[in-house]
mmCIF file of C-alpha atoms and ligand atoms in Angstrom:
data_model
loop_
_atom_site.group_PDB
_atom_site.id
_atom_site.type_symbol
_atom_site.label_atom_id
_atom_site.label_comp_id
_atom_site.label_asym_id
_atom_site.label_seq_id
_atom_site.Cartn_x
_atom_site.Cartn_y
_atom_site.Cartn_z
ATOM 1 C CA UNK A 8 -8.623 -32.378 -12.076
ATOM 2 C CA UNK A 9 -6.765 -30.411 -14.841
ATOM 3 C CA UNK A 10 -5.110 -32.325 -17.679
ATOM 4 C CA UNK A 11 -1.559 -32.316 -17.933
ATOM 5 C CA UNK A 12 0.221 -30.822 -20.414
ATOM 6 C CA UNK A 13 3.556 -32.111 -21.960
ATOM 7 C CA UNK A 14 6.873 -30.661 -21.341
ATOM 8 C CA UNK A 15 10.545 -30.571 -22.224
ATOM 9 C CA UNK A 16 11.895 -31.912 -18.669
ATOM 10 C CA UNK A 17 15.587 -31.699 -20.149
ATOM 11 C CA UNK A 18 18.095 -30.166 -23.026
ATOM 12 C CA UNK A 19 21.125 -31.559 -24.260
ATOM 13 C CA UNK A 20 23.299 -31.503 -27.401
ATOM 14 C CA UNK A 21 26.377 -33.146 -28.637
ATOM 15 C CA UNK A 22 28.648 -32.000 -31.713
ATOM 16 C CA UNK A 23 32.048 -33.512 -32.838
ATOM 17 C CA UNK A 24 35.346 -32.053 -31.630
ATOM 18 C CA UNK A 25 36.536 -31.969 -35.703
ATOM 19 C CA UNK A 26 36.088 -28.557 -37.231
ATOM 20 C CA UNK A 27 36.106 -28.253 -41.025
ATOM 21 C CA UNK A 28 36.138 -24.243 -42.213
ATOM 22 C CA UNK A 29 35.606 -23.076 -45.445
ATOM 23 C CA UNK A 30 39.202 -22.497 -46.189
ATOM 24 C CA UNK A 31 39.966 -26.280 -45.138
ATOM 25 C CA UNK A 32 37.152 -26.813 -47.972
ATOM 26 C CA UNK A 33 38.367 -24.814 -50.823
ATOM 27 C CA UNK A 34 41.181 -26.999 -51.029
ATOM 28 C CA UNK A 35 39.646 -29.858 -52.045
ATOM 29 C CA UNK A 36 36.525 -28.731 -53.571
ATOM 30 C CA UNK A 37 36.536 -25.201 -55.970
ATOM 31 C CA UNK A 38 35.232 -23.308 -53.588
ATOM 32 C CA UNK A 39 35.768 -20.448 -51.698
ATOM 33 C CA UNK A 40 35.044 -18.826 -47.979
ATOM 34 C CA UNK A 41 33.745 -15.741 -49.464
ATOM 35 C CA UNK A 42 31.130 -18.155 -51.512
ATOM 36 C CA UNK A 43 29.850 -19.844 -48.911
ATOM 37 C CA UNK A 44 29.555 -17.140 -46.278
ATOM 38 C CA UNK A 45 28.004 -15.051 -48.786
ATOM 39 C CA UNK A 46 25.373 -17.898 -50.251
ATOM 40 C CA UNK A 47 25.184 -19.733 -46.991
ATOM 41 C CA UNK A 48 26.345 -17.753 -43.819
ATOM 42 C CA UNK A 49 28.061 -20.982 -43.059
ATOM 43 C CA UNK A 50 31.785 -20.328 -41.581
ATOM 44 C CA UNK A 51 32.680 -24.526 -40.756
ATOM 45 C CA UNK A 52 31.098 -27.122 -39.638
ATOM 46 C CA UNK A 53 31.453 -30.356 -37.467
ATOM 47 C CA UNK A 54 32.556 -33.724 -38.766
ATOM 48 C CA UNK A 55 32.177 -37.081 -36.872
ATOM 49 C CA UNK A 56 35.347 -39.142 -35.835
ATOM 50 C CA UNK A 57 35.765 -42.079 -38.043
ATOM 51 C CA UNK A 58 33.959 -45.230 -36.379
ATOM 52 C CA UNK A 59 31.738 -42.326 -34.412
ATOM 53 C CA UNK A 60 28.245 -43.061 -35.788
ATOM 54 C CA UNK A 61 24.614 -41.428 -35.372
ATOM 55 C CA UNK A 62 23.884 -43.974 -32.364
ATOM 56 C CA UNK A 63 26.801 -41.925 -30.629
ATOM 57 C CA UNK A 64 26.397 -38.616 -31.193
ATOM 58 C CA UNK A 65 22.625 -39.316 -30.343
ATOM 59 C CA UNK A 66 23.376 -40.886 -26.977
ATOM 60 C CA UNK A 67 25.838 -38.020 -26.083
ATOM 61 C CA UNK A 68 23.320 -35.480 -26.488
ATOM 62 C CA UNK A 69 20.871 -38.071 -24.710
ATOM 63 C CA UNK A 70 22.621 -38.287 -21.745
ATOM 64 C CA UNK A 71 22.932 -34.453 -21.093
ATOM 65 C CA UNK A 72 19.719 -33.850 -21.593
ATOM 66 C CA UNK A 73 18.946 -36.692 -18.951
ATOM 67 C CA UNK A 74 21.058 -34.735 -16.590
ATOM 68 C CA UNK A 75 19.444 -31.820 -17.421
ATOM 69 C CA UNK A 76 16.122 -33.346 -16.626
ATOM 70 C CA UNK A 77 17.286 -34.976 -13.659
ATOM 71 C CA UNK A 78 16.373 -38.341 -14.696
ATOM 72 C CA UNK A 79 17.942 -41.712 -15.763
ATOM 73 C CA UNK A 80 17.979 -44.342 -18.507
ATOM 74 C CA UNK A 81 15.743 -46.247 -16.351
ATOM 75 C CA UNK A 82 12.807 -43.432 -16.435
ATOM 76 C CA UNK A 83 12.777 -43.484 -19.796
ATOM 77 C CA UNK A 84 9.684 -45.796 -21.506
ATOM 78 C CA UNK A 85 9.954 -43.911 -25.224
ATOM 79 C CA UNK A 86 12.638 -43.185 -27.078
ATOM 80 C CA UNK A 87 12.440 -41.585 -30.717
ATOM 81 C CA UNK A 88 15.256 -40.890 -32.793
ATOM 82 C CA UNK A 89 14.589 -38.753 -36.016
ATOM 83 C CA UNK A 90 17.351 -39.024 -38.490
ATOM 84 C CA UNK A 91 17.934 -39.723 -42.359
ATOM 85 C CA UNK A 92 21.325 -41.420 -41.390
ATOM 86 C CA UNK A 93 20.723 -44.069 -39.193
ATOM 87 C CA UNK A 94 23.584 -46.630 -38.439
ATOM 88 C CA UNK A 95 22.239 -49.438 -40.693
ATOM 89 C CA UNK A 96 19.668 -49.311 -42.654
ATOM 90 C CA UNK A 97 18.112 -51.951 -39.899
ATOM 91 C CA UNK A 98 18.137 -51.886 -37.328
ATOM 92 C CA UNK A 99 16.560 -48.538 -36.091
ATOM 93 C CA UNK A 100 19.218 -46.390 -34.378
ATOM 94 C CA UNK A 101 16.852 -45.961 -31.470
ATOM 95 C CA UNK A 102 17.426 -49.559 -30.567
ATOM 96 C CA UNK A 103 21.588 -49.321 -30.699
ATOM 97 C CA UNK A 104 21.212 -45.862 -28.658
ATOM 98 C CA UNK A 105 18.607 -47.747 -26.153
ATOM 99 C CA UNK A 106 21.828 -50.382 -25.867
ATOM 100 C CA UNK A 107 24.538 -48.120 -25.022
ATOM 101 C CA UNK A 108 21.954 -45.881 -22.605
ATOM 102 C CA UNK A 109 21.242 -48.675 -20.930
ATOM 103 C CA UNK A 110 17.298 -48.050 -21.232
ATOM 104 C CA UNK A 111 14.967 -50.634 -20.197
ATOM 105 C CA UNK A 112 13.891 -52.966 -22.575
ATOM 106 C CA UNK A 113 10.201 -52.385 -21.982
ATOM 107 C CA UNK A 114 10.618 -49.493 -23.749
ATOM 108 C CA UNK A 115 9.281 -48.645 -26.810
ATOM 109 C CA UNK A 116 12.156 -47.487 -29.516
ATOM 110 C CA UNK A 117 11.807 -46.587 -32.830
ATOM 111 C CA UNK A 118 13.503 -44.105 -35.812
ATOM 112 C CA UNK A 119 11.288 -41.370 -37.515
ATOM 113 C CA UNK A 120 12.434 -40.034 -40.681
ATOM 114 C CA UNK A 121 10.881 -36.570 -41.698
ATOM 115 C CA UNK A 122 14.867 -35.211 -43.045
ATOM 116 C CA UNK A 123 15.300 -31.842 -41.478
ATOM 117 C CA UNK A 124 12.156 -31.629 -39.854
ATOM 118 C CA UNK A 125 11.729 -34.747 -38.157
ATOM 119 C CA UNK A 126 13.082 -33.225 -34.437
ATOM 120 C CA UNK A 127 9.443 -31.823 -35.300
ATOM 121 C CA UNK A 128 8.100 -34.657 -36.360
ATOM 122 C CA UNK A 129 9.406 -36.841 -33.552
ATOM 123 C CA UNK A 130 8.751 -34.125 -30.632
ATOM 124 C CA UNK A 131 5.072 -34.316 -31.741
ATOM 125 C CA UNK A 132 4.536 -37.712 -31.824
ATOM 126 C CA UNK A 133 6.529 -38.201 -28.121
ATOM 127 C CA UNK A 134 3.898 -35.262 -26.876
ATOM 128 C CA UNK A 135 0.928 -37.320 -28.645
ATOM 129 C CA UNK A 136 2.530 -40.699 -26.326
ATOM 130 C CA UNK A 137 3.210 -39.412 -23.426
ATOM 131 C CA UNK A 138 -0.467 -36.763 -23.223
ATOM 132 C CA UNK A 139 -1.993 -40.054 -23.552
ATOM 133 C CA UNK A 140 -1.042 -41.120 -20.623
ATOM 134 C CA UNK A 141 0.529 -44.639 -21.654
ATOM 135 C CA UNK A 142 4.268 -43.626 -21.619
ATOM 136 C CA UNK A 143 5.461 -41.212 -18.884
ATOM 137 C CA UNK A 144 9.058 -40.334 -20.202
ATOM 138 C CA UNK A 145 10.316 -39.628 -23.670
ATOM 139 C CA UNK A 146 13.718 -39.050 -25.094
ATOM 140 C CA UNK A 147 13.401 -37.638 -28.438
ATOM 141 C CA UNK A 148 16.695 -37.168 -30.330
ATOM 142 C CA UNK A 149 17.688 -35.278 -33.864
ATOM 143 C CA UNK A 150 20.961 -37.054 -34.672
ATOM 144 C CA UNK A 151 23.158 -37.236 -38.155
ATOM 145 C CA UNK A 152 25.803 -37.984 -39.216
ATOM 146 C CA UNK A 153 25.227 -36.562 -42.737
ATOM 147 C CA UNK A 154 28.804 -36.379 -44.132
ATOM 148 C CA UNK A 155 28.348 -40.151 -44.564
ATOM 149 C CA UNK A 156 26.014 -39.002 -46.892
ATOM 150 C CA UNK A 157 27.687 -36.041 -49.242
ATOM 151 C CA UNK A 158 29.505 -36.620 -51.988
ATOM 152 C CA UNK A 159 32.574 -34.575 -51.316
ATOM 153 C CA UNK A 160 33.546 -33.617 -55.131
ATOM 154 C CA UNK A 161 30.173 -31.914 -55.349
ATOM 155 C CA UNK A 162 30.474 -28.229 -54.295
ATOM 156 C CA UNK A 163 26.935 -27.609 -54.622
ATOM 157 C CA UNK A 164 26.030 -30.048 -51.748
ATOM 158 C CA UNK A 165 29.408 -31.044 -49.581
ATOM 159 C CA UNK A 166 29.389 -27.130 -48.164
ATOM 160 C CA UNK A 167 25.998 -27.219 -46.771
ATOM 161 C CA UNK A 168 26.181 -29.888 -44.429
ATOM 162 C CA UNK A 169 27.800 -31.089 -40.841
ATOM 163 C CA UNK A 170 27.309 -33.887 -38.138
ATOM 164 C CA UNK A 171 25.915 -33.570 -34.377
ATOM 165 C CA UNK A 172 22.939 -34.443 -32.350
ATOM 166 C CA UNK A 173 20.751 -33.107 -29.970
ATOM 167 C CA UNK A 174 18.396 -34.415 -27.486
ATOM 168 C CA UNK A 175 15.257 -33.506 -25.114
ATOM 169 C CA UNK A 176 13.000 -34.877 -22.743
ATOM 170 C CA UNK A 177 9.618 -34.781 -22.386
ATOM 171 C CA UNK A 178 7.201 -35.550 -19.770
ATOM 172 C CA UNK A 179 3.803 -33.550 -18.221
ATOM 173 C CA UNK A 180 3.321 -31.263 -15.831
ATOM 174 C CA UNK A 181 0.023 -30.222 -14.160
ATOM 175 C CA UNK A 182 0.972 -26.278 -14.567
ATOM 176 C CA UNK A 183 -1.359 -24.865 -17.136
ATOM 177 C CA UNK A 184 -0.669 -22.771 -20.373
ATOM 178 C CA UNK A 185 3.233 -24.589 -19.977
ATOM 179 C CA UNK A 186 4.811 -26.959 -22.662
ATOM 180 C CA UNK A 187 4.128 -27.799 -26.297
ATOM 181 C CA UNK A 188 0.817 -25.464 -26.918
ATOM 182 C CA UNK A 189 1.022 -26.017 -30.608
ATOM 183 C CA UNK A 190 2.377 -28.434 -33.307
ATOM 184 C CA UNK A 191 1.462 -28.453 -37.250
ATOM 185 C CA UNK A 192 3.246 -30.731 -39.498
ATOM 186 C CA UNK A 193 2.534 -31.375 -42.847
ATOM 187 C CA UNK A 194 4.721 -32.406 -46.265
ATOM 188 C CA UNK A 195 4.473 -31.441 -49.690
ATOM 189 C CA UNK A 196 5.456 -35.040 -51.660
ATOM 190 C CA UNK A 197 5.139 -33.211 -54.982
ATOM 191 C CA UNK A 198 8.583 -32.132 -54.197
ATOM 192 C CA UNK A 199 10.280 -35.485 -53.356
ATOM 193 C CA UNK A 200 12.645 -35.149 -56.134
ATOM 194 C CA UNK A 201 13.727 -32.069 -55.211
ATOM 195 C CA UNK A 202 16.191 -33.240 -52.216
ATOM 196 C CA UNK A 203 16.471 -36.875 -52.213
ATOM 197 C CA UNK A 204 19.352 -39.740 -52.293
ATOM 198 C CA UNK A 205 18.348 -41.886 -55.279
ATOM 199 C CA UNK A 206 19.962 -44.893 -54.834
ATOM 200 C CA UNK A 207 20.503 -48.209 -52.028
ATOM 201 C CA UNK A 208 16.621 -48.372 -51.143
ATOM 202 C CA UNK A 209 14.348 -50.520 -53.043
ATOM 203 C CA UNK A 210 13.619 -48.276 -55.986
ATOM 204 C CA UNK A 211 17.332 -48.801 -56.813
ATOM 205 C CA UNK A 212 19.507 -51.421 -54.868
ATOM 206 C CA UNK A 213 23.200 -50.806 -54.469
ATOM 207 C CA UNK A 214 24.819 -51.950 -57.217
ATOM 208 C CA UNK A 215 28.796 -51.511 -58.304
ATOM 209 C CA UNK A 216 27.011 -49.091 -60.846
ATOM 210 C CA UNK A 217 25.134 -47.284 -58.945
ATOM 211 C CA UNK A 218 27.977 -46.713 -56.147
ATOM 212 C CA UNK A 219 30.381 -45.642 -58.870
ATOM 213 C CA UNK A 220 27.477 -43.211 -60.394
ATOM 214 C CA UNK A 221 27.211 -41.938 -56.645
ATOM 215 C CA UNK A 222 23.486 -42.478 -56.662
ATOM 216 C CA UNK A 223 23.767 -43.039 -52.799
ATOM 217 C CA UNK A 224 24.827 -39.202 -52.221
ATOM 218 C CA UNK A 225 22.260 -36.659 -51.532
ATOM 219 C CA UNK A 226 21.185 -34.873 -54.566
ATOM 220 C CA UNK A 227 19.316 -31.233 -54.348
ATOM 221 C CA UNK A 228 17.606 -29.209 -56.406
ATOM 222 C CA UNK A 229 19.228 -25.991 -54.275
ATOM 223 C CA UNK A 230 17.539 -22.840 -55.717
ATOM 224 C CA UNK A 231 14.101 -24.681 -55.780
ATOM 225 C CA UNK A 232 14.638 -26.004 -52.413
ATOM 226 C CA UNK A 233 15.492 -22.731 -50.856
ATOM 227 C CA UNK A 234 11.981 -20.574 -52.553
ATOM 228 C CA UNK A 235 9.811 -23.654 -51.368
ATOM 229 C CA UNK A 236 11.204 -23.347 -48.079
ATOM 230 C CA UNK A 237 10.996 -19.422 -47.431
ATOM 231 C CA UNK A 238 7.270 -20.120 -48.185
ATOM 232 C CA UNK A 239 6.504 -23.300 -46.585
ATOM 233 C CA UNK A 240 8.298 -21.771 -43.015
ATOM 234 C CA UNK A 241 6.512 -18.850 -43.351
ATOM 235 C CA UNK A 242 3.425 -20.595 -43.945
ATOM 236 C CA UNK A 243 3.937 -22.973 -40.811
ATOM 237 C CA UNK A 244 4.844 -20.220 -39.055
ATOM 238 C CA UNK A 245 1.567 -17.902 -39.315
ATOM 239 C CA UNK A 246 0.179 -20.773 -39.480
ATOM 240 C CA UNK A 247 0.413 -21.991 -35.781
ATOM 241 C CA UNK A 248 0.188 -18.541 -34.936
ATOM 242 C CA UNK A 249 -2.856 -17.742 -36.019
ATOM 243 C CA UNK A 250 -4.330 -20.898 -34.674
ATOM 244 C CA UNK A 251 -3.211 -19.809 -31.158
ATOM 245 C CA UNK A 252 -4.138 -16.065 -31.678
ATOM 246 C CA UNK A 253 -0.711 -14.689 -31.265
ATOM 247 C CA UNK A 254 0.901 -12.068 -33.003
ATOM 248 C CA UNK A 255 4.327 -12.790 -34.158
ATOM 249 C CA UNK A 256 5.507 -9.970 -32.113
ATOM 250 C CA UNK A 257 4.691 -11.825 -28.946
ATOM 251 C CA UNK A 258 7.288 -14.757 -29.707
ATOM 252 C CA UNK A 259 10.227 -13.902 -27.802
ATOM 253 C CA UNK A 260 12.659 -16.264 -29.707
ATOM 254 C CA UNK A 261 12.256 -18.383 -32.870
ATOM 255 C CA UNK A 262 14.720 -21.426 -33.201
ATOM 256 C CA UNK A 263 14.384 -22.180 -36.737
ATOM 257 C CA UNK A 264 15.975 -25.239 -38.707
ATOM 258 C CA UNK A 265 19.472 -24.077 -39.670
ATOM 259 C CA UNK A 266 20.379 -24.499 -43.497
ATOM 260 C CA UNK A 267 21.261 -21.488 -44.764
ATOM 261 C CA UNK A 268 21.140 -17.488 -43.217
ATOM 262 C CA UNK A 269 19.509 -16.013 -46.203
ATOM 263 C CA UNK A 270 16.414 -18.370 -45.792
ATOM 264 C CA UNK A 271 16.242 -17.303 -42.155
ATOM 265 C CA UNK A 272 16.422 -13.761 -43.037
ATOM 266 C CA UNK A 273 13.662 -13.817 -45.759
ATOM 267 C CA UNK A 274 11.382 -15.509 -42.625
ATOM 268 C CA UNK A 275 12.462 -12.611 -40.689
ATOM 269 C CA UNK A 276 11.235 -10.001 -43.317
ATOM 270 C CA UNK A 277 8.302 -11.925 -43.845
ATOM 271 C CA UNK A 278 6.927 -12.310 -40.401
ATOM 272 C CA UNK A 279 8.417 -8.615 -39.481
ATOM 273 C CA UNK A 280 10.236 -9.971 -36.744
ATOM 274 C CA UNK A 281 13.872 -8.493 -35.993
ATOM 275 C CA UNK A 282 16.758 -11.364 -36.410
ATOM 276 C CA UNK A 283 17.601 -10.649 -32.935
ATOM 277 C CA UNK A 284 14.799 -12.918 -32.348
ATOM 278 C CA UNK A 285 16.130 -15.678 -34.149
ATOM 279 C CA UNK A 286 18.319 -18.291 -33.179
ATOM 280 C CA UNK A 287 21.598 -18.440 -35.019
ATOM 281 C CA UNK A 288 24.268 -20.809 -35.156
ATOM 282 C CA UNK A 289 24.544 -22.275 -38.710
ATOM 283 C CA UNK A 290 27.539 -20.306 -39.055
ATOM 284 C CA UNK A 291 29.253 -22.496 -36.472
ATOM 285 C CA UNK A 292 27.452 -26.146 -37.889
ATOM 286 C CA UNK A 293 26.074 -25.891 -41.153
ATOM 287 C CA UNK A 294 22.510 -28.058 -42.077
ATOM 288 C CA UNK A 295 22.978 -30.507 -39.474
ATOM 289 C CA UNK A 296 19.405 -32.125 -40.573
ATOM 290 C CA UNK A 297 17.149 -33.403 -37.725
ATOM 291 C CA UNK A 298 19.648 -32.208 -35.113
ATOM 292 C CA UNK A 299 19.525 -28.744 -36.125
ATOM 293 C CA UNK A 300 16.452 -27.877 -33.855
ATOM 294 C CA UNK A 301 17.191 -29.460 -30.721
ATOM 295 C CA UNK A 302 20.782 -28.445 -30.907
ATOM 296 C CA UNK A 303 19.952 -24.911 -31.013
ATOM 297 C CA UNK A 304 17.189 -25.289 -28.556
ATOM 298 C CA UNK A 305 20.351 -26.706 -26.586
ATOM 299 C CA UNK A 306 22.421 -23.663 -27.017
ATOM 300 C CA UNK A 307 19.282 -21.069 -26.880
ATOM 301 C CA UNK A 308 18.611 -22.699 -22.938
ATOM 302 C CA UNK A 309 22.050 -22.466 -21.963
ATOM 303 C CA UNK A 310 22.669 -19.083 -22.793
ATOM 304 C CA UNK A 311 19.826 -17.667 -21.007
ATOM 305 C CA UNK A 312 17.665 -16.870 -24.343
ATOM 306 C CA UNK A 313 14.843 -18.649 -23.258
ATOM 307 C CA UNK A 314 13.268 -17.949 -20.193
ATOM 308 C CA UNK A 315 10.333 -18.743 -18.129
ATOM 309 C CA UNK A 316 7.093 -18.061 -19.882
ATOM 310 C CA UNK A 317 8.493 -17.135 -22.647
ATOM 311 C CA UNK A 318 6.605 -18.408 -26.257
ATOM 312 C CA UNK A 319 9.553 -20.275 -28.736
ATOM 313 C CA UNK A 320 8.565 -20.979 -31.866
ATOM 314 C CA UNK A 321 10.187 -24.028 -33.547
ATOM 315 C CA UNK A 322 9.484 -23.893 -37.413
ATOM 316 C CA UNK A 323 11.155 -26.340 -39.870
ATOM 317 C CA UNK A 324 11.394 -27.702 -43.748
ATOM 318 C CA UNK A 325 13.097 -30.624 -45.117
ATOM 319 C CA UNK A 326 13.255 -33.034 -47.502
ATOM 320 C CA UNK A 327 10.021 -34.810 -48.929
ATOM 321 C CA UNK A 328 9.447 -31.865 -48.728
ATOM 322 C CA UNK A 329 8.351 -31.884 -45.184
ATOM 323 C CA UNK A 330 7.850 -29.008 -42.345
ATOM 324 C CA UNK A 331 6.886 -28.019 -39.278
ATOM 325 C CA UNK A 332 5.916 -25.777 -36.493
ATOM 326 C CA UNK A 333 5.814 -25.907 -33.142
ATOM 327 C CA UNK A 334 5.320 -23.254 -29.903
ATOM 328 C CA UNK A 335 6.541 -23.728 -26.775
ATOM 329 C CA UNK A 336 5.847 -22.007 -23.461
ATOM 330 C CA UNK A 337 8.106 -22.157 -21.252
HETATM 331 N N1 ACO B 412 31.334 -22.771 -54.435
HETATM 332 C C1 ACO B 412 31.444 -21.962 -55.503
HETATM 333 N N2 ACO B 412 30.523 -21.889 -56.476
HETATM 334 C C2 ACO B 412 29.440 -22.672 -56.335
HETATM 335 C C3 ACO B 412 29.260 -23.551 -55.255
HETATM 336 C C4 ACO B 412 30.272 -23.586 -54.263
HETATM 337 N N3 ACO B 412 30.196 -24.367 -53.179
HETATM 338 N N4 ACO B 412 28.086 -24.192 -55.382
HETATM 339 C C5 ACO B 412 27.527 -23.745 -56.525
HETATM 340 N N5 ACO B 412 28.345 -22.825 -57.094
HETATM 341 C C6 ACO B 412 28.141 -22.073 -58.336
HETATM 342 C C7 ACO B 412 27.110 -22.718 -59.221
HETATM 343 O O1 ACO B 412 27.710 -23.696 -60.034
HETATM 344 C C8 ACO B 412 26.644 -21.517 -60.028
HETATM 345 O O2 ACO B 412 27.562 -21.256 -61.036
HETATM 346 P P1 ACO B 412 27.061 -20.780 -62.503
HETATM 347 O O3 ACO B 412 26.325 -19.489 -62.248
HETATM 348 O O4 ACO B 412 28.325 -20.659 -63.254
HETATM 349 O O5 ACO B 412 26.138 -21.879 -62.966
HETATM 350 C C9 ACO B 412 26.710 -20.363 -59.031
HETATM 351 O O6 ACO B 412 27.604 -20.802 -57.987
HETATM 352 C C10 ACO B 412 25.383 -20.000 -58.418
HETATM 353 O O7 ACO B 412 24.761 -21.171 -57.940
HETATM 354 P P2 ACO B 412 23.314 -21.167 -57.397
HETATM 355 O O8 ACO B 412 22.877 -22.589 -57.137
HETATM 356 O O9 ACO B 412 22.457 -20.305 -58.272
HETATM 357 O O10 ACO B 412 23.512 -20.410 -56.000
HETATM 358 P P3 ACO B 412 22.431 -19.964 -54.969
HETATM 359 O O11 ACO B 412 22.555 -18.548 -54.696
HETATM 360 O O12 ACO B 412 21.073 -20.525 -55.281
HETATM 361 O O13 ACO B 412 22.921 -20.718 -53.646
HETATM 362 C C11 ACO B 412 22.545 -22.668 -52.294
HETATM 363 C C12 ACO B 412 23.058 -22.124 -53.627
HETATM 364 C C13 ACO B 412 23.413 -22.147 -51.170
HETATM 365 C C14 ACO B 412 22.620 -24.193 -52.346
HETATM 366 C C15 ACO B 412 21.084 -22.219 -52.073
HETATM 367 O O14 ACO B 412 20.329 -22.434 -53.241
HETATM 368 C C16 ACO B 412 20.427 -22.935 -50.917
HETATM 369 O O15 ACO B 412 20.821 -22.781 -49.771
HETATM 370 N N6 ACO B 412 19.376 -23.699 -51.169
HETATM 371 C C17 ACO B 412 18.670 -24.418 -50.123
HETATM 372 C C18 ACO B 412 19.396 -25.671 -49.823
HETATM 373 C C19 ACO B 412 18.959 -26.316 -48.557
HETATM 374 O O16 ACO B 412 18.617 -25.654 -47.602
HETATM 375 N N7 ACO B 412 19.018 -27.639 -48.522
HETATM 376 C C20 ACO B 412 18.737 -28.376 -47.368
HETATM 377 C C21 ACO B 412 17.311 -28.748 -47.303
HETATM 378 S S1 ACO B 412 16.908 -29.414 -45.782
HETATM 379 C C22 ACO B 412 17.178 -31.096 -45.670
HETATM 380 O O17 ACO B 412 16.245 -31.813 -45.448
HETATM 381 C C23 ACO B 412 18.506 -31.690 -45.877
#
């Protein structure tokens, strides 16, 4: 009897209706279109509705990629939602988007928070659930809502970022060599001050103070955030390769987490792979943190760039500083 293997069952991906361009931007921050194209490769981004939260974005994107798989709330027995912007700090978002899905409550629903890698993060641990047998359908969701989260006076940070979610199902299949053949994770907490919101946790409770200081805005360390993660991608990308004997040249399409077009083209020139094999949209979103990945997965599947058979490679960095790989055949 072969063992099965886990799969993604179903895409789906949600992003705001509200676009904010650069030139919208450089009206209210100094800033400029030619700056942040040039730095960036970011043209706008997506912002959330006010009142629209993480929870609905997330179950959005959930409930196309249920359609997509061809399944309902009431197959679902995991649920994982990675994001670093959860509704409330309690409960987890995974239980509000469980609520409005209408998934049964014998379900098991939790948050992960790995920052931009923890679509990664969370797709790993759904595969580790359901290959074990003990949970049959997963919905595993990147969703943020991170211009909660910027401070909008700070130009170095506010242009980055945008809201959305995406979503994807897994389950198993008894077809050998399909599915998730590969995940490596790992996280370099050396770096934790590098990208990191300082205050409202329990190192620093929200105070008047600190809320006037902005201490609950992410802060970032940009220039030595973007040379760690040109190496650590790299690295998680040969990586995972290597431990799967493939040659970079056999990966027909790498979705990698959006933040900034320079950072994928260094990967590019580093693994000697054309940037027609990478997966682009930042231009149209920005960093959309943990809903990068599946959001482009999303858009990669419904354009006909992935098809069957073909190897993906997922590869990701965040804060923490975390990241990721991942390969996929389809
Ligand atoms: N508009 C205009 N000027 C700006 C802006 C802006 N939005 N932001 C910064 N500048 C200025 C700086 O003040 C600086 O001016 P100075 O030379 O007078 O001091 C100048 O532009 C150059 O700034 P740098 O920081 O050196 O610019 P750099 O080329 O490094 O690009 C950037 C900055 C885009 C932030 C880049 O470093 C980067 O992308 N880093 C990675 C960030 C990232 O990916 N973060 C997400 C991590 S993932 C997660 O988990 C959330």
């Amino acid at each position: 009897m072969p063992t099965p293997s886990t799969v993604i069952l179903g895409t789906g991906a949600y992003t705001p209706e509200r676009i904010l361009t650069n030139a919208e931007l450089s009206k209210t921050v100094d800033t400029s279109d030619d700056w942040i194209r040039t730095r960036s490769g970011i043209r706008e981004r997506r912002i959330a509705a006010a009142g629209e939260a993480t929870s609905d974005m997330g179950t959005h994107a959930a409930r196309r990629a249920l359609e997509d798989a061809g399944l309902k709330p009431a197959d679902i027995d995991l649920l994982i939602v990675a994001t670093v912007t959860p509704d409330v700090p309690m409960p987890a978002t995974a239980c509000i988007v469980q609520q409005k899905l209408g998934i049964p409550t014998t379900s098991a629903c939790f948050d992960l928070n790995a920052a931009c890698t923890g679509f990664l993060y969370a797709l790993d641990t759904a595969c580790a659930m359901v290959g074990s047998g003990r949970y049959r359908y997963a919905l595993v969701i990147g969703a943020e809502k991170l211009s909660a989260i910027v401070d909008w006076k700070d130009r170095t940070t506010c242009v980055l970022f945008g809201d959305g979610a995406g979503a994807v199902v897994v389950g198993t299949t008894l077809e050998s060599g399909r599915g998730l053949i590969g995940s490596k994770l790992g996280a370099a907490g050396e770096s934790v001050d590098l990208l990191c919101i300082p205050g409202g946790g329990s190192t620093a409770p929200a105070t008047t103070a600190s809320i006037a200081a902005g201490s609950h805005f992410i802060k970032m360390k940009g220039k030595e955030i973007f040379k760690l993660a040109v190496r650590v991608m790299d690295e998680a990308a040969r990586d995972i390769l290597e431990q799967h004997q493939l040659r970079a040249d056999q990966i027909s399409l790498v979705i990698p987490h959006q933040a900034n077009l320079r950072i994928i083209e260094a990967i590019s020139q580093y693994l000697e792979l054309p940037m027609n094999r990478f997966f682009v949209n930042v231009d149209r979103y920005g960093n959309t943190s943990a809903a990068s990945i599946p959001i482009a997965l999303d858009e990669a599947r419904r354009t006909g760039r992935i098809k069957s058979g073909d190897v993906t490679l997922l590869v990701a960095f965040g804060a923490g500083l975390t990241y990721g790989s991942a390969l996929i055949r389809w």
